[in-house]
Coordinates of C-alpha atoms in Angstrom, one line a residue:
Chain M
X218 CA 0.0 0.0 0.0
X219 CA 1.3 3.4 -0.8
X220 CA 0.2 5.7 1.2
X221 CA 0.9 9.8 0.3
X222 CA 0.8 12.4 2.9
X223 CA 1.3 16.4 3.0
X224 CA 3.7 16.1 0.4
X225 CA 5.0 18.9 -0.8
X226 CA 8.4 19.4 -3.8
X227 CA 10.1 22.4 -4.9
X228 CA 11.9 23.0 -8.4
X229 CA 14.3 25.9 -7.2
X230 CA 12.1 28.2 -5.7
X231 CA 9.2 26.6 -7.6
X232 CA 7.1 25.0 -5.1
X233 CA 4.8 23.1 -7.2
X234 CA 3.2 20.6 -4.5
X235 CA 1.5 22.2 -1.5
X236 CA 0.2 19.1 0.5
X237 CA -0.7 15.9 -1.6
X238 CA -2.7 13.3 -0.2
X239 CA -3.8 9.9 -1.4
X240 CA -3.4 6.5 -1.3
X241 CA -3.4 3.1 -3.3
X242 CA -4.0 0.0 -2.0
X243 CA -2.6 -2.9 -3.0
X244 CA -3.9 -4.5 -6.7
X245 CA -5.4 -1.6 -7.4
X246 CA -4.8 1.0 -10.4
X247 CA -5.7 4.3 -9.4
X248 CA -5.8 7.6 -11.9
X249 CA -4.1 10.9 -11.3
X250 CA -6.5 12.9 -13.6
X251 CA -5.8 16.8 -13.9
X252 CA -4.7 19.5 -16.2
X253 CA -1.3 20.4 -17.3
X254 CA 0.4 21.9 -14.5
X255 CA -1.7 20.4 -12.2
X256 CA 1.3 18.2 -10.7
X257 CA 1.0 14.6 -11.6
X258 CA 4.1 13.9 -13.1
X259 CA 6.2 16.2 -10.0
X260 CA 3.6 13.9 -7.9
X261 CA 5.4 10.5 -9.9
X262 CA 9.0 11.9 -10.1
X263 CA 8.4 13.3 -5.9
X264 CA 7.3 9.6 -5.1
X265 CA 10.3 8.1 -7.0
X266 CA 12.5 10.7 -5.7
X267 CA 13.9 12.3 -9.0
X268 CA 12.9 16.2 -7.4
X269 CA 15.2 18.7 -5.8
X270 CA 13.1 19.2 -2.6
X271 CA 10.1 17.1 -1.0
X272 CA 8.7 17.1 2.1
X273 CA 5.8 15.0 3.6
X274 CA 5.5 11.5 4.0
X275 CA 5.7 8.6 1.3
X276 CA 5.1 5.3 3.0
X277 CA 5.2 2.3 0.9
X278 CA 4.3 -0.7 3.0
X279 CA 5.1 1.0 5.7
X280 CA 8.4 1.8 4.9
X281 CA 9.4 6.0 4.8
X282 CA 10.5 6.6 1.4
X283 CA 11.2 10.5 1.9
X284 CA 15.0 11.1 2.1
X285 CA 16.1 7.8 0.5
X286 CA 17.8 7.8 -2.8
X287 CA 15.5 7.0 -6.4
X288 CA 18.0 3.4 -5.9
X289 CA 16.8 2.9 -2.7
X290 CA 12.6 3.7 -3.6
X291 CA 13.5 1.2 -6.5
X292 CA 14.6 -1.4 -4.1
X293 CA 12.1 -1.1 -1.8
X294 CA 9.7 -2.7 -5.1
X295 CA 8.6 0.7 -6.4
X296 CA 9.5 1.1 -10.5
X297 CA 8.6 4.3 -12.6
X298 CA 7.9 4.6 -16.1
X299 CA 8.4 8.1 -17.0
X300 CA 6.5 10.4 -19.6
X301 CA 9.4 10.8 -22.1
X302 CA 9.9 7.3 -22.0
X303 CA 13.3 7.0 -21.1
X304 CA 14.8 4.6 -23.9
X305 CA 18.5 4.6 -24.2
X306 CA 19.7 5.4 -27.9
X307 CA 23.0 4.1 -26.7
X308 CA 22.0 0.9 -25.6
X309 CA 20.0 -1.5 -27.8
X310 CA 16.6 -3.1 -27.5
X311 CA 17.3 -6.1 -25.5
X312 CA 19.8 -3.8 -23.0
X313 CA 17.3 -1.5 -22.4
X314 CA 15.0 -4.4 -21.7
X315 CA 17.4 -5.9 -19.2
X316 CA 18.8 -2.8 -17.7
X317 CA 16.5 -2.2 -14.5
X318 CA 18.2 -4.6 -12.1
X319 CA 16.0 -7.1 -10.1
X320 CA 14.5 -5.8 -6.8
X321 CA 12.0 -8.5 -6.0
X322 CA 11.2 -12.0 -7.0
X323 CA 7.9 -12.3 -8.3
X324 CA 8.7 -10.4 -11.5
X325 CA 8.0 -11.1 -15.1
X326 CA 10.4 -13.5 -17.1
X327 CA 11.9 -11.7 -20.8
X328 CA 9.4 -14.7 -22.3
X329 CA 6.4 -13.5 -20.4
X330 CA 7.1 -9.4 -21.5
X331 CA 7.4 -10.5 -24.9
X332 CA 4.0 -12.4 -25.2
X333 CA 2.6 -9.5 -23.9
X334 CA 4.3 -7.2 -26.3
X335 CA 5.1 -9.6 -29.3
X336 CA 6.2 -6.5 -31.4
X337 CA 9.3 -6.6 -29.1
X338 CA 10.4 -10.4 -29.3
X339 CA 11.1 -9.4 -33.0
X340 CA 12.6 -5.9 -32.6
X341 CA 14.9 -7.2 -29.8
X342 CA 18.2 -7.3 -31.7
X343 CA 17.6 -3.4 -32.5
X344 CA 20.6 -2.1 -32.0
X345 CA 19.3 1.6 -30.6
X346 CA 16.6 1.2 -28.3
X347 CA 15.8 5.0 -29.4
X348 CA 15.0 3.5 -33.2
X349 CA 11.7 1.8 -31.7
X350 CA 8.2 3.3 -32.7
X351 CA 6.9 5.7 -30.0
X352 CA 4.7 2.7 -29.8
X353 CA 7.3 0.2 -29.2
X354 CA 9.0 2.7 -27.1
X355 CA 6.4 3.3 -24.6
X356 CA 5.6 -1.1 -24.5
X357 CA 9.8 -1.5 -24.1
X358 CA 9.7 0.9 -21.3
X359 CA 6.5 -0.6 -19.9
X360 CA 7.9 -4.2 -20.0
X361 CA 11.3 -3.5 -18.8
X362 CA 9.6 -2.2 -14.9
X363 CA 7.5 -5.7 -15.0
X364 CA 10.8 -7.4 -14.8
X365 CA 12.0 -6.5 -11.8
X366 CA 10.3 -8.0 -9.4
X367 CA 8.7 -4.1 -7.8
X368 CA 5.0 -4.8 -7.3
X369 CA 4.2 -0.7 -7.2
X370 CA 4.3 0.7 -10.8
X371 CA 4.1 4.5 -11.8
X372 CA 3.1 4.7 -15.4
X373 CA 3.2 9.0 -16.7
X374 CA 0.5 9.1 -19.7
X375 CA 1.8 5.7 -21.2
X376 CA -1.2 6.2 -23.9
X377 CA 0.5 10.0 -24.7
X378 CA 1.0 10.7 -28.8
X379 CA 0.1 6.8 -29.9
X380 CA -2.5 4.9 -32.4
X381 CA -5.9 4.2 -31.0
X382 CA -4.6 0.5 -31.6
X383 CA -1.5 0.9 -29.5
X384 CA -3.4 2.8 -26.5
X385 CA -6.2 -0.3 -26.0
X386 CA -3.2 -2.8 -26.5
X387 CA -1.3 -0.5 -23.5
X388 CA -5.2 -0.7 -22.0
X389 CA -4.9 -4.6 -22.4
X390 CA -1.7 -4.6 -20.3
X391 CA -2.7 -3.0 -17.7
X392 CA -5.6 -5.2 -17.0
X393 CA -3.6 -8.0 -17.7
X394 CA -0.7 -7.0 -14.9
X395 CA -3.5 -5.8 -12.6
X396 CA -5.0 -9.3 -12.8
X397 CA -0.9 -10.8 -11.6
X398 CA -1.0 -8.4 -8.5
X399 CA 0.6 -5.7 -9.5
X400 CA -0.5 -2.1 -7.8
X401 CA -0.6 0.8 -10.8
X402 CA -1.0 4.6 -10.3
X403 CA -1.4 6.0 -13.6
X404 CA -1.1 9.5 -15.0
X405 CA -3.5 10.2 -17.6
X406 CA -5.0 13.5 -19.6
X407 CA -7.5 10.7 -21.4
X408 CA -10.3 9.8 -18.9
X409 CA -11.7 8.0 -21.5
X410 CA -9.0 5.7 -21.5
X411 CA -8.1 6.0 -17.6
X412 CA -12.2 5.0 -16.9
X413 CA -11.7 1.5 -18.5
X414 CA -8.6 0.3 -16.4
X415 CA -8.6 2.1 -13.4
X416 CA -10.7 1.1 -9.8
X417 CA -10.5 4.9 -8.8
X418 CA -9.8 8.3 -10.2
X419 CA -8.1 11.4 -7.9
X420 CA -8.2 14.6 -9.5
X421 CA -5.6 17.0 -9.1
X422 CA -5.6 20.9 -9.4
X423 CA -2.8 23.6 -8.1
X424 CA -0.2 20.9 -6.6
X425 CA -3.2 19.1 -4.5
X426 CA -5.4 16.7 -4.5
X427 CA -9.5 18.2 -4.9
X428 CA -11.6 14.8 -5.3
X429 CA -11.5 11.7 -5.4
X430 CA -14.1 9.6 -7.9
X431 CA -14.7 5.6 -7.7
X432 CA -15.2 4.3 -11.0
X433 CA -18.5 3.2 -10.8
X434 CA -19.2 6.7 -10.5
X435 CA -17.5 8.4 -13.0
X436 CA -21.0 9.0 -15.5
X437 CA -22.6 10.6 -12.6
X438 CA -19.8 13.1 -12.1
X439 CA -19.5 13.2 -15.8
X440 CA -20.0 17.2 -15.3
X441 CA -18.0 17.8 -12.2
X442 CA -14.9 16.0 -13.9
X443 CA -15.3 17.8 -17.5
X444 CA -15.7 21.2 -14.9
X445 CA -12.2 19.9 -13.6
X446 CA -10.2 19.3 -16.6
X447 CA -11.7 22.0 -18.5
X448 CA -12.7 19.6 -21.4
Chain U
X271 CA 70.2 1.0 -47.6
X272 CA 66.7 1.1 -49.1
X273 CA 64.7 4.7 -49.6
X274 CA 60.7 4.6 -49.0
X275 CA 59.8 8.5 -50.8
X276 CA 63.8 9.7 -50.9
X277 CA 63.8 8.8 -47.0
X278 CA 65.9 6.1 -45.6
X279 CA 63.8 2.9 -44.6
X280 CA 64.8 2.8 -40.9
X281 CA 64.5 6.5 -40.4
X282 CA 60.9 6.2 -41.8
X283 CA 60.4 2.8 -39.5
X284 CA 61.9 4.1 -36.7
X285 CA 59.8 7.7 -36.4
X286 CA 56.7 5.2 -37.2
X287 CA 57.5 3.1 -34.7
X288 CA 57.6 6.1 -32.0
X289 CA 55.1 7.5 -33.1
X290 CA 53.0 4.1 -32.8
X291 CA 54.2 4.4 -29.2
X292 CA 53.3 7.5 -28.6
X293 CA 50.1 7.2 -29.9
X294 CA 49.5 4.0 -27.7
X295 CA 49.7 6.2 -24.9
X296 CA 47.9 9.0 -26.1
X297 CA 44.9 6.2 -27.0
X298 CA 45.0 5.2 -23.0
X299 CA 44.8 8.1 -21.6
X300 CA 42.1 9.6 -23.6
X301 CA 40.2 6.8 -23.6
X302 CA 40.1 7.3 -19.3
X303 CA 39.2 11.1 -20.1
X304 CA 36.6 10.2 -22.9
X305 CA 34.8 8.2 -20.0
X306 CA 35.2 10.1 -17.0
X307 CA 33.8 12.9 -19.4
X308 CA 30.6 10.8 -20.2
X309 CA 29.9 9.6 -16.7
X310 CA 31.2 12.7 -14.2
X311 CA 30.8 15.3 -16.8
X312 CA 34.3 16.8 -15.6
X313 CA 37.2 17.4 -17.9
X314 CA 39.7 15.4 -15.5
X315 CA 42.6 18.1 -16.1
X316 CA 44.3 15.9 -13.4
X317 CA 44.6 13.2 -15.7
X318 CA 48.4 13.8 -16.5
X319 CA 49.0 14.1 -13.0
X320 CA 47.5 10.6 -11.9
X321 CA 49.5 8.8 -15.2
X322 CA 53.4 10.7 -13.6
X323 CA 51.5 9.1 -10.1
X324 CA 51.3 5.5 -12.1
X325 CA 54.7 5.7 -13.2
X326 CA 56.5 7.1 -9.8
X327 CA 54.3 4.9 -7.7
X328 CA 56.0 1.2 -10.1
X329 CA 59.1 3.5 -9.3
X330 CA 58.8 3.4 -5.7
X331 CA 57.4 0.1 -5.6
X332 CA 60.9 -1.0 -7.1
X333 CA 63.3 0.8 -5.3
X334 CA 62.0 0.9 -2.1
X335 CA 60.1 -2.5 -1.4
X336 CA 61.7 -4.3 -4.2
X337 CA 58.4 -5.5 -6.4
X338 CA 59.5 -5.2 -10.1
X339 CA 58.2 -4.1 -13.3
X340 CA 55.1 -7.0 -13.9
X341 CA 53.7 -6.7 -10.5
X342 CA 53.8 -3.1 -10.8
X343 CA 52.0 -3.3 -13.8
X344 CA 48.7 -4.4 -11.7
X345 CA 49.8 -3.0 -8.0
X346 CA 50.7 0.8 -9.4
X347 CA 47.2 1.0 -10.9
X348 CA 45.4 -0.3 -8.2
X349 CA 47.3 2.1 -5.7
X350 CA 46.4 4.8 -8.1
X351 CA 42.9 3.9 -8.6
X352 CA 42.1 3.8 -5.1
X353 CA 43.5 7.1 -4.7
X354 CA 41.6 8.6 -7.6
X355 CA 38.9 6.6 -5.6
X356 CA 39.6 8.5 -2.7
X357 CA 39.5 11.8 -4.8
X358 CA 36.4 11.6 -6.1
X359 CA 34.6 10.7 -2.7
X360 CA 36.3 13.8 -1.0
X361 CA 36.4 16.2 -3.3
X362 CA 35.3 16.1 -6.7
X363 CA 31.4 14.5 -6.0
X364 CA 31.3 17.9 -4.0
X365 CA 31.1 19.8 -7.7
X366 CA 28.6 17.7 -9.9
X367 CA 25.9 20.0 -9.6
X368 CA 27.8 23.2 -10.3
X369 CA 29.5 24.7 -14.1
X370 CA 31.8 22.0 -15.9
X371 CA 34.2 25.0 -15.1
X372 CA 34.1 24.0 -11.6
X373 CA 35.4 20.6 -11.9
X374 CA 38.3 21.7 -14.6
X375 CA 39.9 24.2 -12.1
X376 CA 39.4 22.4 -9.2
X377 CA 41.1 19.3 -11.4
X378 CA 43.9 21.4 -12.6
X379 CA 44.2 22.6 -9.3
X380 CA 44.6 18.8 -8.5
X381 CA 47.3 18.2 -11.1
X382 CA 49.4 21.0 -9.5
X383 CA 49.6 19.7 -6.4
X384 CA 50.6 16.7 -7.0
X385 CA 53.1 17.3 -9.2
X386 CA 54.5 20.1 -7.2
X387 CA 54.3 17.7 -4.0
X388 CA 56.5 15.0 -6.5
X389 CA 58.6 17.9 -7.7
X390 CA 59.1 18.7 -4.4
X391 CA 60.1 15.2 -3.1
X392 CA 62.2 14.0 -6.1
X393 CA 63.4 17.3 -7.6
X394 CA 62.5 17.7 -11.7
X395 CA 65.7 15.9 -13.5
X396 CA 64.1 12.4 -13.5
X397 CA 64.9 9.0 -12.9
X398 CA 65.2 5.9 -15.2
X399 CA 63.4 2.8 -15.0
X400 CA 65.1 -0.5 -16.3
X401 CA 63.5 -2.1 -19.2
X402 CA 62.8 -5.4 -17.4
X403 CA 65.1 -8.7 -18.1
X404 CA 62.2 -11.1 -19.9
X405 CA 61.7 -7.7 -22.4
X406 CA 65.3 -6.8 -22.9
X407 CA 67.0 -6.6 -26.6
X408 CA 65.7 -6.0 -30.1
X409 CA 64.1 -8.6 -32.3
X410 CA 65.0 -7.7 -36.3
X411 CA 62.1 -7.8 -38.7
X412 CA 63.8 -7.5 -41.6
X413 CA 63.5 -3.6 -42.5
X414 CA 64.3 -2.7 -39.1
X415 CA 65.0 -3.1 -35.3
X416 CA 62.0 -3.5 -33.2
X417 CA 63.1 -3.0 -29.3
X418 CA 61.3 -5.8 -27.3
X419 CA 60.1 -3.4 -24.7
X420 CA 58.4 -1.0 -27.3
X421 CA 56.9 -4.1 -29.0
X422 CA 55.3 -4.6 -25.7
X423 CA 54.1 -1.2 -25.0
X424 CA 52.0 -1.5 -28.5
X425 CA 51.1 -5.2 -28.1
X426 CA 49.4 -4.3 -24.6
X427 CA 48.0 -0.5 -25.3
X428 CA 46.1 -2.5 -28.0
X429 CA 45.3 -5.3 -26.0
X430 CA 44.0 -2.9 -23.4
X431 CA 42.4 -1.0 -25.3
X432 CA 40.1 -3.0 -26.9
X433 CA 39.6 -4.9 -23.4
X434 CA 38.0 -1.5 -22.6
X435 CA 35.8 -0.9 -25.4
X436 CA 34.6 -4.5 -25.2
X437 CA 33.7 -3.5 -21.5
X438 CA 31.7 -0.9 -22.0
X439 CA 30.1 -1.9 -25.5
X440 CA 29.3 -5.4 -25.0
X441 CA 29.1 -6.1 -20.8
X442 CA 25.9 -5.9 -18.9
X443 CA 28.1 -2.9 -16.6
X444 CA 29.0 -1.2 -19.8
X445 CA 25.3 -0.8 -20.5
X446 CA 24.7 0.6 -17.3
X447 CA 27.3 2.8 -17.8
X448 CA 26.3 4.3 -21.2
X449 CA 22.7 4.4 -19.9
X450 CA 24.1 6.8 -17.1
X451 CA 25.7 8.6 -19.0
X452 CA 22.4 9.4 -21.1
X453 CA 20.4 9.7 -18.0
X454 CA 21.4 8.9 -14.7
X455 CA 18.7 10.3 -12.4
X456 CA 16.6 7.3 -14.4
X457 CA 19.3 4.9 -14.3
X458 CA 19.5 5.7 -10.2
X459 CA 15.6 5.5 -10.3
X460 CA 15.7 2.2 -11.8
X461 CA 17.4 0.8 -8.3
X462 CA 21.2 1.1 -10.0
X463 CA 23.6 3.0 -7.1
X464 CA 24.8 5.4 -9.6
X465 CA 27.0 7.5 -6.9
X466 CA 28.9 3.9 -6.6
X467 CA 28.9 3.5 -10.5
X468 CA 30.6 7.5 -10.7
X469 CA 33.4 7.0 -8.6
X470 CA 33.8 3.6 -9.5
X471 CA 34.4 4.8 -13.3
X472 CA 36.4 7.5 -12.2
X473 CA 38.5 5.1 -10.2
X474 CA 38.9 3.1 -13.4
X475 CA 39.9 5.9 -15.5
X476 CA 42.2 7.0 -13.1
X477 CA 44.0 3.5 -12.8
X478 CA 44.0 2.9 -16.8
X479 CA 45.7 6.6 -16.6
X480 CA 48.1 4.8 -14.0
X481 CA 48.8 2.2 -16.2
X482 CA 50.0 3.7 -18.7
X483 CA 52.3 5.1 -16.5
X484 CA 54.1 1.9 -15.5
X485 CA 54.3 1.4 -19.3
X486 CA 56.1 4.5 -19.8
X487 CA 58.4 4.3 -17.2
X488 CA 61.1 2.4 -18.9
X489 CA 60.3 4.7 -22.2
X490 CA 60.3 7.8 -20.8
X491 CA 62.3 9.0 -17.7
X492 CA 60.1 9.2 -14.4
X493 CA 59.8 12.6 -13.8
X494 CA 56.5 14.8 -12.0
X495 CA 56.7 16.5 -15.9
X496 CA 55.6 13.7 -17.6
X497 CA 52.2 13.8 -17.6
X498 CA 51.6 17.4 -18.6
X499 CA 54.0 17.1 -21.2
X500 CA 51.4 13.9 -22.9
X501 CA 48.3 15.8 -21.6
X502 CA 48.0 18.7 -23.9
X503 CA 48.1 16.7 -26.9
X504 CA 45.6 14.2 -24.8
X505 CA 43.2 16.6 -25.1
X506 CA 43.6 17.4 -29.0
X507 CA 43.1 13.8 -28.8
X508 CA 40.1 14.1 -27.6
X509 CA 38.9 16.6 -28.9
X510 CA 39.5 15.4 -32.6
X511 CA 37.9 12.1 -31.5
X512 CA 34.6 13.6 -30.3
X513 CA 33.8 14.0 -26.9
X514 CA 32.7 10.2 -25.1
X515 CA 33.3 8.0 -28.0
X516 CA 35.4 5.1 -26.9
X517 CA 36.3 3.8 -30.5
X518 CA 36.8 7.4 -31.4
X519 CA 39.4 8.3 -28.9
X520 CA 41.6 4.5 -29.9
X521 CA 41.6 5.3 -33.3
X522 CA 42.3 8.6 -33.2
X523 CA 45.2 8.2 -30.3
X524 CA 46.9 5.7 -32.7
X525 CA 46.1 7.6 -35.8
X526 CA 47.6 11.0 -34.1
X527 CA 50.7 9.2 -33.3
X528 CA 51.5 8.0 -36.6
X529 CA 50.6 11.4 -38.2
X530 CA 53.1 12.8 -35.7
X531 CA 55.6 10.4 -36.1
X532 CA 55.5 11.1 -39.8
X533 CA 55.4 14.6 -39.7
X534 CA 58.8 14.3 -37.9
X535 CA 60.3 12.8 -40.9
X536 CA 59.4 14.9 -43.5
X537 CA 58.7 18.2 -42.0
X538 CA 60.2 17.8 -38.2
X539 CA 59.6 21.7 -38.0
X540 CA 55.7 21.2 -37.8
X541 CA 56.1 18.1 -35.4
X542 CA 55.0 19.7 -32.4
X543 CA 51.9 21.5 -33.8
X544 CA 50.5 19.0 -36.8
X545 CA 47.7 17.4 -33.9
X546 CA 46.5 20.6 -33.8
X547 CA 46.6 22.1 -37.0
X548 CA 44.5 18.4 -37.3
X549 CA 42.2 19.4 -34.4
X550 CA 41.7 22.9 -36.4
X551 CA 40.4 21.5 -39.7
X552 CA 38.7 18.3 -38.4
X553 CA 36.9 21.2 -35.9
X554 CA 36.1 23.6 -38.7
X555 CA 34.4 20.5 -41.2
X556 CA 33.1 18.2 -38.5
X557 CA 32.5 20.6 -34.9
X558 CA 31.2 17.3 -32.8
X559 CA 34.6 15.5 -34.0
X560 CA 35.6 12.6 -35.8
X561 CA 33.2 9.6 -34.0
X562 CA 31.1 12.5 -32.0
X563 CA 27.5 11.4 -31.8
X564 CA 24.6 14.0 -32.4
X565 CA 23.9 15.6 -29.2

């Protein structure tokens, strides 16, 4: 269970957090729905902590995660899959697939990643991950966090800039890793998308957290929630 | 006596041959600069320093405790490396959030104290090294004289390296290296302790810096000069090769040695300056250098 409170990051003297709070239990996938600038990805990076400055509290089954290193959050089974991706033109396909090292047992085998994302069993030998589609891109740096073993996965708008195909397939995995146990807090700008994977939805606006909607209940705040992202 | 282009054969041999050498040494040492560069982001202007260090430590090692040339050859870069270890703990981890300016005075700084503390110890005139027994003599090849111990120098630069490319291109560590290099706060968030892989590659840059050293001792006389008389045209090196290419900076050491060597035979005037007349053009036609990868 992950449990967020007060927490509060800086960028310089940008303080772009004032007080998050949520949490997400285990097996569930839970949305961070807002507008740009609202703070989900500072939310993602302050979790994982790739931010200058945070304060608050970050437990992750129990365990503090404010004022460890990123390499210790890894190891304690939490894995982030950032917006830009984060495929390494100077390593090739099967490198960057292998690259995060093992935190856990429990993880995915190479065989396993690539039934769910057969595109990469045959673009393996690629010898710069950074020649991929944007579509491969985003399932190689999806599939290379299922390895490890971390049970707590932070996916930033995995769906962003890709074919209606792609986005269901991406839709598809996350059901399917949900289903395996895994615990997924997902950024997303496309409630559409978000409403057919996720178990609840919290919105964000101004560095803070305003509501929080179950899923089941998403068409009866269909007004509130296009009031929120101004869509 | 045969003529190769009006010049006598072993002239033209012989200026090949030290240039060869020299360009062995320039490839090991830029190589250790090309990677400290990708990983620390720091021009290591105390490089030059740390290789005098590699050869006075196989210097001491041999006249005060008596351990000879081979052992050297591992124990003087491992003494090395753990001091360059040492360095980038104390001192130069302190700088990796400020300018690259930072870290090239504060290594230049470096360089001058040690070499002053060396000069200081063992005054300026150097001291020779004995070529060791098993690499003693000259074999003959027919047009020329080969001198074991510069045979081995070659043999081994090469042998080392290619060891290091193969590390860094083809291990499992090498990957995590050159994915650090790209982006290291992901690397770190992916559960990799990237502090440990920084001074660990700085450490290794350091030692292969060292190395060299010991391999110039017997060529060179140990003196606290030595390194800063290599470094400048290390950097030319470097700089010609393209910034954090590992191929790059082998092929261009060897190649700028041979160039040099050349140059000494048929225009010996322009000797001293030809790498960077080289490092002018190549800069002026291709600005990212020879193997430089788009930024």
């Amino acid at each position: 269970m992950l449990e967020v409170k007060g927490l509060n990051a800086w960028y310089g003297e940008s303080h772009i957090l004032h007080g998050v709070d949520f949490e997400v239990r285990d097996g569930e996938v839970v949305t961070l729905l807002g507008r740009n600038g609202a703070g989900k990805t500072t939310t993602m990076k302050s979790i994982m902590g790739l931010v200058p400055r945070r304060e608050g509290s970050v437990r992750y089954n129990g365990t503090e995660t404010v004022g460890l290193a990123p390499n210790f959050i890894a190891k304690a089974g939490i894995a982030f899959c950032p917006e830009e991706r984060g495929i390494f033109g100077s390593l090739s396909v099967s490198e960057n697939l292998m690259l995060p090292p093992i935190v856990a047992p429990g993880g995915l085998s190479v065989d396993e990643i690539y039934t769910l994302f057969p595109n990469l069993r045959e673009r393996a030998g690629t010898s710069q991950g950074t020649k991929l589609s944007g579509g491969e891109q985003q399932m190689l740096a999806i599939g290379r966090i299922l390895r490890t073993g971390a049970k707590m996965l932070l996916l930033d708008e995995p769906t962003e800039g890709l074919a209606p195909v792609i986005v269901q397939q991406i839709g598809r995995t996350i059901r399917e890793i949900k289903a395996r146990g895994f615990t997924v807090l997902l950024v997303e700008q496309n409630f559409r998308f978000a409403a057919t994977v996720a178990d609840r939805h919290y919105v964000m606006e101004h560095g803070r957290i305003i509501d929080m909607i179950p899923n089941a209940q998403l068409e009866a705040n269909m007004d509130k929630l296009h009031d929120y992202l101004g869509v | 006596m045969f003529t190769i282009l009006g010049i006598p054969g072993p002239l033209l041999f012989g200026q090949l041959l030290l240039g060869v050498i020299n360009g062995a040494f320039y490839a090991m040492l830029s190589l250790g600069l090309a990677v400290i560069f990708g990983m620390l982001n720091i021009i290591n202007f105390a490089h030059g320093a740390l290789f005098m260090m590699g050869a006075f430590v196989s210097w001491m090692l041999l006249n005060y405790l008596g351990i000879g040339y081979f052992p050297s050859l591992i124990l003087s870069p491992l003494i090395v490396g753990v001091f360059g270890l040492v360095l980038e703990k104390t001192i130069i981890s302190r700088l990796y959030k400020l300018d690259h300016v930072y870290g090239l005075l504060l290594t230049f700084g470096l360089a001058l104290v040690i070499e002053g503390l060396f000069r200081n110890a063992y005054g300026s005139s150097g001291m020779p090294y004995r070529i060791p027994d098993a690499l003693q003599g000259a074999t003959n090849l027919g047009f020329m004289f080969l001198p074991n111990y510069r045979g081995w120098v070659v043999l081994v630069a090469i042998v080392v390296c290619l060891a290091t490319w193969a590390i860094i291109e083809k291990t499992f560590l090498g990957a995590r290296l050159r994915a650090a290099t790209e982006n290291a706060p992901l690397v770190q968030a992916f559960g990799v302790d990237v502090p440990r892989l920084i001074t660990l590659t700085y450490a290794g840059g350091i030692a292969l810096a060292a190395f060299a050293g010991v391999l110039a001792a017997p060529i060179y006389s140990v003196n606290p000069n030595m390194g800063s008389s290599f470094i400048n045209t290390v950097f030319a090196v470097v700089v010609i090769g393209g910034m954090g290419s590992i191929m790059g900076s082998i092929v261009t050491g060897f190649g700028l040695g041979v160039i040099e060597g050349l140059t000494k035979v048929f225009y010996p005037q322009a000797s001293a300056t030809v790498i960077f007349l080289v490092m002018v053009i190549v800069l002026l036609a291709m600005p990212r250098g020879l193997f430089g990868k788009a930024v």
